[in-house]
Amino acid sequence: MAARGMLSVVRPASSDGAFETFVKILADGSVTAYNGHVDLGTGIRTALGQIVAEELDVSLARVVVVLGDTSQVPDQGATIASETIQVTAVPLRKAAAQARQYLIARAAERLELAAEELAIEDGLIRGRDNRSVSYGELIADQAIHLELADDVAVKTASNYTVVGQSVPRIDLPAKATGEPVYVHDVRVPGMLHGRVVRPPYAGVDAGAFVGTSLIAVDEASVRNIPGLVAVVRIGDFVGVVAEREENAVKAASQLQLSWKPTPTLPDLKDIEIALRAHPSTPRKLLDKGDVDAAIAAAAKPMPRTYVWPYQMHGSIGPSCAVAEYQSARIRVWSGTQNPHILRADLALLIERPETEIEVIRLEAAGCYGRNCADDVTADALLLSRAVGRPVRVQLTREQEH
């Protein structure tokens, strides 16, 4: 049964009858907007709030924007290519405009006035005769369910009063005052701390070698560490879990492992030499004309070799995630750039339906390099499943880079 005292604008999400919600207006006049993208530091939470406030004719203070929580927001893909405002904000804008038009029509009926005779100010619809009714009064205890339409008329830029105005970023006060807003700050009851010990090789991520290179784990080598809960081994995946973070760090450093001999790696002191000594299969990007003939015919050939140096993203903080594995549901807290994609990957990893997994996205230290890989979330989930309690994993600076 749909919740009462609420107007929602939704669209079908799948063939099983599920819906994705874009806008909710409650009987108390509050507004919640839902977007599948996440704020990577660009301020989209504020910008999307302005868009919704504009189309609904309410103050920005009334609007709460929910981003990236897979149990609440629509699946709108990865947050990439500056697409939020130009692409994923479009249905949100239309949803707000559709809700506004519906409420105007309801107000016109109640006040027995033409819609053209009504004006809206911060969710209060007033007629020329000064009689008024609020959004909340129109919704009352009803459950109003609108399916998002494509042909919704939205405001023209000349009528904007909120969009285009410089307003304070919604997210900055909490960050400036040190409130726990980052994924690194997450603490849940019964939470343990984990660390993962990586294989001593790089560049080998496919084939029979992967998953079979670990020979033995000497659990006795960490038996003296206080608060150690478990040493976890799954194929080549090795992790330690402890009551306190410093003890997990110590256990990961102290744990003795035996690995098969690894493939020889090139000397990486000189990147150009290493790349030329480790050739891969050539791939033609363009095959046009006779290059050799053109060079031979040139009046002054200018041979040049350009080498792009190694680029380290160097996030200000290492990747971090918290996972809580339970038989009925799974929750992870992540700084991911791709909440729904991450949910699908985790479902594949642990062989559980996506519907049983909730990804709660919190801000992190960037979305590039290792931060964008989301492997720390998989680490936390595997360890949580192994010990039956929530586990927090934070990479070391060395692992991050």
Short mmCIF file of C-alpha atoms in Angstrom, two decimals:
data_model
loop_
_atom_site.label_atom_id
_atom_site.label_comp_id
_atom_site.label_asym_id
_atom_site.label_seq_id
_atom_site.Cartn_x
_atom_site.Cartn_y
_atom_site.Cartn_z
CA MET A 1 0.00 0.00 0.00
CA ALA A 2 1.34 3.43 -0.95
CA ALA A 3 2.20 5.78 1.90
CA ARG A 4 -0.46 8.37 2.60
CA GLY A 5 0.04 12.08 3.04
CA MET A 6 2.37 12.15 0.06
CA LEU A 7 2.53 13.08 -3.61
CA SER A 8 5.17 11.21 -5.60
CA VAL A 9 6.28 11.39 -9.22
CA VAL A 10 7.68 8.08 -10.46
CA ARG A 11 8.48 6.07 -13.56
CA PRO A 12 8.46 2.30 -14.12
CA ALA A 13 11.87 0.80 -13.33
CA SER A 14 11.41 -2.78 -14.55
CA SER A 15 8.89 -5.33 -15.76
CA ASP A 16 8.21 -6.54 -12.20
CA GLY A 17 6.12 -3.49 -11.34
CA ALA A 18 8.82 -1.57 -9.46
CA PHE A 19 9.00 2.21 -9.75
CA GLU A 20 11.76 4.79 -9.48
CA THR A 21 10.88 7.94 -7.57
CA PHE A 22 12.08 11.40 -8.57
CA VAL A 23 10.10 13.77 -6.37
CA LYS A 24 8.09 13.40 -3.16
CA ILE A 25 6.05 16.14 -1.51
CA LEU A 26 4.72 15.43 1.97
CA ALA A 27 1.66 16.86 3.68
CA ASP A 28 3.93 19.01 5.85
CA GLY A 29 5.15 20.78 2.71
CA SER A 30 8.63 19.26 2.68
CA VAL A 31 10.11 18.11 -0.63
CA THR A 32 12.55 15.28 -1.32
CA ALA A 33 14.28 14.95 -4.68
CA TYR A 34 16.05 11.78 -5.87
CA ASN A 35 18.91 11.55 -8.35
CA GLY A 36 21.04 8.53 -9.23
CA HIS A 37 24.27 10.48 -9.56
CA VAL A 38 26.57 11.45 -6.69
CA ASP A 39 28.26 14.69 -5.67
CA LEU A 40 31.96 14.43 -6.45
CA GLY A 41 32.72 17.88 -5.11
CA THR A 42 31.01 19.86 -7.86
CA GLY A 43 28.00 20.89 -5.78
CA ILE A 44 25.28 19.01 -7.65
CA ARG A 45 23.27 18.51 -4.47
CA THR A 46 22.78 22.26 -4.30
CA ALA A 47 22.24 22.67 -8.05
CA LEU A 48 19.63 19.90 -8.23
CA GLY A 49 17.88 21.37 -5.22
CA GLN A 50 17.69 24.70 -7.03
CA ILE A 51 16.19 23.06 -10.11
CA VAL A 52 13.48 21.34 -8.07
CA ALA A 53 12.76 24.44 -6.00
CA GLU A 54 12.45 26.46 -9.20
CA GLU A 55 9.95 24.18 -10.89
CA LEU A 56 7.89 23.68 -7.72
CA ASP A 57 7.94 27.34 -6.67
CA VAL A 58 9.20 26.53 -3.19
CA SER A 59 12.19 27.81 -1.25
CA LEU A 60 15.44 25.91 -1.56
CA ALA A 61 15.34 25.31 2.20
CA ARG A 62 12.31 23.01 1.74
CA VAL A 63 14.15 20.65 -0.62
CA VAL A 64 16.25 17.69 0.49
CA VAL A 65 18.23 15.99 -2.28
CA VAL A 66 19.03 12.27 -1.95
CA LEU A 67 21.94 11.06 -4.06
CA GLY A 68 23.37 7.64 -4.81
CA ASP A 69 21.50 5.44 -2.29
CA THR A 70 20.48 2.44 -4.40
CA SER A 71 17.45 1.67 -2.22
CA GLN A 72 15.97 5.11 -2.90
CA VAL A 73 17.27 6.73 -6.08
CA PRO A 74 16.73 5.89 -9.76
CA ASP A 75 19.43 4.00 -11.63
CA GLN A 76 20.93 6.72 -13.83
CA GLY A 77 24.33 5.18 -14.43
CA ALA A 78 27.78 6.34 -13.45
CA THR A 79 28.51 9.93 -12.49
CA ILE A 80 30.76 10.84 -15.41
CA ALA A 81 31.32 13.36 -18.20
CA SER A 82 29.57 16.26 -16.42
CA GLU A 83 26.24 14.59 -17.24
CA THR A 84 24.28 15.33 -14.06
CA ILE A 85 22.85 18.74 -14.93
CA GLN A 86 22.63 18.23 -18.68
CA VAL A 87 21.25 14.67 -18.62
CA THR A 88 20.07 13.17 -15.31
CA ALA A 89 18.57 16.41 -14.00
CA VAL A 90 16.12 16.51 -16.91
CA PRO A 91 13.61 13.92 -15.57
CA LEU A 92 13.94 15.44 -12.09
CA ARG A 93 13.09 18.86 -13.47
CA LYS A 94 10.10 17.45 -15.35
CA ALA A 95 8.92 15.58 -12.26
CA ALA A 96 8.93 18.78 -10.21
CA ALA A 97 7.11 20.67 -12.96
CA GLN A 98 4.53 17.88 -13.29
CA ALA A 99 3.85 17.92 -9.54
CA ARG A 100 3.44 21.70 -9.62
CA GLN A 101 0.97 21.55 -12.51
CA TYR A 102 -1.04 18.83 -10.78
CA LEU A 103 -1.27 20.84 -7.57
CA ILE A 104 -2.26 24.01 -9.43
CA ALA A 105 -5.10 22.09 -11.10
CA ARG A 106 -6.25 20.75 -7.72
CA ALA A 107 -6.09 24.23 -6.20
CA ALA A 108 -8.11 25.67 -9.08
CA GLU A 109 -10.84 23.12 -8.39
CA ARG A 110 -10.87 23.79 -4.66
CA LEU A 111 -10.83 27.58 -4.96
CA GLU A 112 -13.15 27.54 -7.98
CA LEU A 113 -10.80 29.75 -9.94
CA ALA A 114 -9.06 29.41 -13.27
CA ALA A 115 -5.45 28.21 -13.06
CA GLU A 116 -4.38 31.46 -14.74
CA GLU A 117 -5.74 33.37 -11.75
CA LEU A 118 -3.46 31.57 -9.32
CA ALA A 119 0.04 32.43 -8.15
CA ILE A 120 2.44 30.37 -6.06
CA GLU A 121 4.84 31.55 -3.40
CA ASP A 122 6.87 28.98 -1.47
CA GLY A 123 4.28 26.24 -1.87
CA LEU A 124 1.26 28.45 -1.12
CA ILE A 125 -1.20 28.84 -3.99
CA ARG A 126 -3.13 32.10 -3.80
CA GLY A 127 -5.95 33.44 -5.94
CA ARG A 128 -6.61 37.02 -6.96
CA ASP A 129 -9.30 37.16 -4.29
CA ASN A 130 -6.57 36.41 -1.70
CA ARG A 131 -7.94 32.96 -0.82
CA SER A 132 -5.17 30.38 -0.63
CA VAL A 133 -4.34 26.72 -0.16
CA SER A 134 -0.94 25.13 0.45
CA TYR A 135 0.63 22.12 -1.22
CA GLY A 136 0.35 20.24 2.07
CA GLU A 137 -3.36 20.98 2.39
CA LEU A 138 -3.99 19.73 -1.13
CA ILE A 139 -2.12 16.50 -0.41
CA ALA A 140 -3.54 16.01 3.11
CA ASP A 141 -3.82 12.28 3.88
CA GLN A 142 -3.96 11.12 0.27
CA ALA A 143 -1.51 8.86 -1.54
CA ILE A 144 -1.03 10.63 -4.88
CA HIS A 145 0.98 8.70 -7.43
CA LEU A 146 1.90 10.42 -10.73
CA GLU A 147 3.74 8.62 -13.51
CA LEU A 148 6.40 10.84 -15.06
CA ALA A 149 5.41 12.23 -18.44
CA ASP A 150 7.82 13.27 -21.20
CA ASP A 151 5.79 16.19 -22.51
CA VAL A 152 5.78 18.29 -19.34
CA ALA A 153 6.09 22.03 -19.83
CA VAL A 154 8.90 23.51 -17.73
CA LYS A 155 9.72 27.12 -16.94
CA THR A 156 11.58 29.30 -19.40
CA ALA A 157 14.84 30.87 -18.28
CA SER A 158 13.25 34.31 -18.29
CA ASN A 159 10.97 33.20 -15.45
CA TYR A 160 13.71 31.79 -13.22
CA THR A 161 13.95 33.12 -9.68
CA VAL A 162 16.04 30.37 -8.07
CA VAL A 163 18.09 28.77 -10.83
CA GLY A 164 20.96 31.02 -11.81
CA GLN A 165 21.18 32.63 -8.40
CA SER A 166 24.33 32.25 -6.33
CA VAL A 167 23.42 30.36 -3.16
CA PRO A 168 25.59 28.81 -0.43
CA ARG A 169 26.55 25.20 -1.05
CA ILE A 170 24.36 22.92 1.06
CA ASP A 171 27.21 20.53 1.86
CA LEU A 172 29.91 22.96 2.98
CA PRO A 173 28.91 23.86 6.57
CA ALA A 174 29.13 20.25 7.78
CA LYS A 175 32.49 19.78 6.08
CA ALA A 176 33.87 23.04 7.44
CA THR A 177 32.87 22.17 11.01
CA GLY A 178 34.18 18.62 10.97
CA GLU A 179 30.89 16.74 11.05
CA PRO A 180 31.11 13.04 10.07
CA VAL A 181 30.08 13.33 6.43
CA TYR A 182 32.71 11.15 4.75
CA VAL A 183 32.69 7.38 4.27
CA HIS A 184 35.81 7.26 6.45
CA ASP A 185 33.67 8.51 9.36
CA VAL A 186 31.13 5.65 9.26
CA ARG A 187 30.77 3.68 12.47
CA VAL A 188 28.06 1.06 13.00
CA PRO A 189 27.31 -1.14 16.05
CA GLY A 190 29.54 -4.19 16.31
CA MET A 191 31.90 -2.96 13.60
CA LEU A 192 35.31 -4.58 13.18
CA HIS A 193 38.35 -3.41 11.24
CA GLY A 194 39.90 -5.27 8.33
CA ARG A 195 42.99 -5.14 6.17
CA VAL A 196 43.82 -7.11 3.04
CA VAL A 197 47.26 -8.54 2.22
CA ARG A 198 47.86 -8.29 -1.52
CA PRO A 199 49.78 -10.81 -3.64
CA PRO A 200 53.41 -9.83 -4.30
CA TYR A 201 52.94 -9.42 -8.02
CA ALA A 202 51.43 -6.94 -10.43
CA GLY A 203 50.27 -7.00 -14.01
CA VAL A 204 48.87 -10.55 -13.86
CA ASP A 205 45.09 -10.34 -13.58
CA ALA A 206 43.90 -13.21 -15.76
CA GLY A 207 44.65 -16.85 -16.40
CA ALA A 208 45.34 -19.93 -14.30
CA PHE A 209 47.89 -18.13 -12.12
CA VAL A 210 45.22 -15.93 -10.55
CA GLY A 211 43.52 -17.60 -7.59
CA THR A 212 46.12 -20.35 -7.29
CA SER A 213 49.32 -18.50 -6.39
CA LEU A 214 48.90 -18.62 -2.60
CA ILE A 215 50.61 -21.68 -1.09
CA ALA A 216 50.10 -21.27 2.65
CA VAL A 217 48.99 -18.89 5.41
CA ASP A 218 50.75 -19.09 8.77
CA GLU A 219 48.01 -18.03 11.18
CA ALA A 220 50.30 -18.71 14.12
CA SER A 221 52.41 -15.73 13.03
CA VAL A 222 49.68 -13.34 14.23
CA ARG A 223 48.27 -15.31 17.13
CA ASN A 224 49.86 -12.94 19.66
CA ILE A 225 48.03 -9.86 18.37
CA PRO A 226 45.28 -8.77 20.80
CA GLY A 227 41.75 -8.47 19.51
CA LEU A 228 42.40 -10.48 16.35
CA VAL A 229 39.08 -11.96 15.22
CA ALA A 230 39.96 -13.89 12.07
CA VAL A 231 42.38 -14.54 9.27
CA VAL A 232 40.32 -14.90 6.09
CA ARG A 233 41.47 -16.79 3.00
CA ILE A 234 39.46 -17.07 -0.22
CA GLY A 235 41.69 -18.26 -3.05
CA ASP A 236 44.45 -15.64 -3.32
CA PHE A 237 42.42 -13.20 -1.24
CA VAL A 238 43.84 -12.89 2.28
CA GLY A 239 42.53 -10.55 4.93
CA VAL A 240 42.69 -10.02 8.65
CA VAL A 241 39.92 -8.74 10.92
CA ALA A 242 40.40 -7.27 14.39
CA GLU A 243 38.49 -5.36 17.04
CA ARG A 244 40.73 -2.30 16.67
CA GLU A 245 42.15 -0.78 13.51
CA GLU A 246 45.75 -0.59 14.70
CA ASN A 247 45.68 -4.31 15.47
CA ALA A 248 44.34 -5.09 11.99
CA VAL A 249 47.19 -3.02 10.53
CA LYS A 250 49.73 -4.88 12.65
CA ALA A 251 48.28 -8.28 11.73
CA ALA A 252 48.38 -7.51 8.01
CA SER A 253 52.03 -6.51 8.31
CA GLN A 254 53.03 -9.46 10.50
CA LEU A 255 51.10 -12.27 8.77
CA GLN A 256 53.44 -14.77 7.11
CA LEU A 257 52.39 -15.98 3.67
CA SER A 258 53.94 -18.32 1.10
CA TRP A 259 53.40 -17.56 -2.59
CA LYS A 260 54.32 -19.35 -5.78
CA PRO A 261 57.17 -17.79 -7.77
CA THR A 262 55.74 -14.83 -9.62
CA PRO A 263 56.32 -13.77 -13.22
CA THR A 264 59.36 -11.56 -13.67
CA LEU A 265 58.47 -7.89 -13.87
CA PRO A 266 60.40 -5.36 -15.96
CA ASP A 267 62.56 -2.75 -14.27
CA LEU A 268 60.29 0.29 -14.01
CA LYS A 269 62.97 2.88 -13.24
CA ASP A 270 62.78 4.05 -16.86
CA ILE A 271 59.19 3.84 -18.08
CA GLU A 272 60.06 4.20 -21.78
CA ILE A 273 62.61 1.39 -21.72
CA ALA A 274 60.25 -0.82 -19.73
CA LEU A 275 57.41 -0.28 -22.18
CA ARG A 276 59.57 -0.98 -25.22
CA ALA A 277 60.97 -4.12 -23.57
CA HIS A 278 57.47 -5.38 -22.86
CA PRO A 279 55.66 -4.98 -26.19
CA SER A 280 52.02 -5.82 -26.64
CA THR A 281 50.04 -6.64 -29.77
CA PRO A 282 49.90 -3.57 -32.06
CA ARG A 283 46.47 -2.12 -32.67
CA LYS A 284 45.90 0.16 -35.64
CA LEU A 285 43.86 3.25 -34.87
CA LEU A 286 44.13 4.74 -38.37
CA ASP A 287 45.44 3.30 -41.64
CA LYS A 288 45.42 5.99 -44.29
CA GLY A 289 47.97 6.90 -46.95
CA ASP A 290 51.65 5.94 -47.24
CA VAL A 291 53.42 7.23 -44.14
CA ASP A 292 56.90 6.08 -45.18
CA ALA A 293 56.61 7.74 -48.58
CA ALA A 294 55.34 10.96 -47.03
CA ILE A 295 58.27 11.12 -44.61
CA ALA A 296 60.80 10.35 -47.36
CA ALA A 297 59.39 13.13 -49.52
CA ALA A 298 59.44 15.72 -46.74
CA ALA A 299 61.82 18.65 -47.19
CA LYS A 300 62.86 18.46 -43.55
CA PRO A 301 61.74 15.37 -41.64
CA MET A 302 61.35 15.98 -37.91
CA PRO A 303 61.46 12.64 -36.07
CA ARG A 304 60.16 12.94 -32.55
CA THR A 305 59.30 10.51 -29.75
CA TYR A 306 56.89 11.62 -27.03
CA VAL A 307 56.76 9.80 -23.72
CA TRP A 308 53.88 10.38 -21.33
CA PRO A 309 55.18 10.08 -17.77
CA TYR A 310 53.43 8.08 -15.08
CA GLN A 311 50.56 10.04 -13.59
CA MET A 312 49.60 9.37 -9.97
CA HIS A 313 46.23 10.77 -8.97
CA GLY A 314 47.31 11.08 -5.36
CA SER A 315 43.96 11.48 -3.59
CA ILE A 316 44.11 13.33 -0.28
CA GLY A 317 42.65 10.28 1.48
CA PRO A 318 42.90 6.54 0.76
CA SER A 319 39.87 4.50 -0.28
CA CYS A 320 37.55 3.28 2.49
CA ALA A 321 34.32 1.29 2.82
CA VAL A 322 32.14 -0.40 5.42
CA ALA A 323 30.09 -3.54 4.75
CA GLU A 324 27.45 -5.33 6.78
CA TYR A 325 26.64 -8.82 5.50
CA GLN A 326 23.47 -10.44 6.82
CA SER A 327 21.45 -13.41 5.63
CA ALA A 328 18.45 -11.29 4.68
CA ARG A 329 20.10 -8.09 3.51
CA ILE A 330 23.47 -6.54 2.78
CA ARG A 331 24.42 -2.90 3.29
CA VAL A 332 27.62 -1.22 2.20
CA TRP A 333 28.78 2.34 2.74
CA SER A 334 31.01 3.47 -0.10
CA GLY A 335 32.49 6.54 -1.76
CA THR A 336 31.72 5.01 -5.14
CA GLN A 337 31.16 6.98 -8.31
CA ASN A 338 28.85 4.24 -9.61
CA PRO A 339 26.40 3.05 -6.91
CA HIS A 340 24.17 0.87 -9.08
CA ILE A 341 27.09 -0.57 -11.06
CA LEU A 342 28.87 -1.35 -7.80
CA ARG A 343 25.74 -3.07 -6.51
CA ALA A 344 25.64 -5.29 -9.60
CA ASP A 345 29.34 -6.16 -9.22
CA LEU A 346 28.93 -7.03 -5.54
CA ALA A 347 25.91 -9.20 -6.32
CA LEU A 348 28.01 -11.13 -8.83
CA LEU A 349 30.90 -11.41 -6.37
CA ILE A 350 28.89 -12.94 -3.53
CA GLU A 351 26.16 -14.56 -5.64
CA ARG A 352 23.24 -12.71 -4.13
CA PRO A 353 20.38 -10.86 -5.89
CA GLU A 354 20.91 -7.13 -6.40
CA THR A 355 17.62 -6.51 -4.60
CA GLU A 356 19.21 -7.76 -1.37
CA ILE A 357 22.09 -5.29 -1.54
CA GLU A 358 21.92 -1.61 -0.62
CA VAL A 359 24.78 0.72 -1.53
CA ILE A 360 24.77 3.87 0.60
CA ARG A 361 26.96 6.45 -1.02
CA LEU A 362 28.89 8.89 1.12
CA GLU A 363 31.45 11.42 0.07
CA ALA A 364 35.08 10.40 -0.14
CA ALA A 365 38.47 11.77 -1.16
CA GLY A 366 37.96 12.06 -4.89
CA CYS A 367 36.74 9.70 -7.59
CA TYR A 368 39.83 9.00 -9.64
CA GLY A 369 42.60 6.43 -9.69
CA ARG A 370 42.17 3.74 -7.04
CA ASN A 371 39.19 5.56 -5.50
CA CYS A 372 37.22 4.78 -8.66
CA ALA A 373 38.03 1.05 -8.61
CA ASP A 374 35.69 0.30 -5.66
CA ASP A 375 37.74 -2.78 -4.76
CA VAL A 376 37.89 -1.65 -1.13
CA THR A 377 34.12 -2.16 -0.94
CA ALA A 378 34.52 -5.72 -2.19
CA ASP A 379 37.26 -6.25 0.42
CA ALA A 380 34.98 -5.11 3.23
CA LEU A 381 32.07 -7.24 2.02
CA LEU A 382 34.12 -10.44 1.73
CA LEU A 383 35.52 -9.94 5.22
CA SER A 384 32.09 -9.13 6.68
CA ARG A 385 30.64 -12.28 5.15
CA ALA A 386 33.47 -14.32 6.64
CA VAL A 387 33.09 -13.04 10.22
CA GLY A 388 29.36 -12.26 10.33
CA ARG A 389 29.82 -8.69 11.58
CA PRO A 390 30.18 -5.27 9.95
CA VAL A 391 33.74 -4.62 8.76
CA ARG A 392 35.49 -1.38 7.87
CA VAL A 393 38.44 -1.45 5.47
CA GLN A 394 40.67 1.50 4.69
CA LEU A 395 43.57 1.18 2.28
CA THR A 396 47.06 2.26 3.22
CA ARG A 397 48.65 5.10 1.28
CA GLU A 398 50.94 2.56 -0.40
CA GLN A 399 47.99 0.42 -1.52
CA GLU A 400 46.14 3.48 -2.78
CA HIS A 401 49.02 4.47 -5.04
#
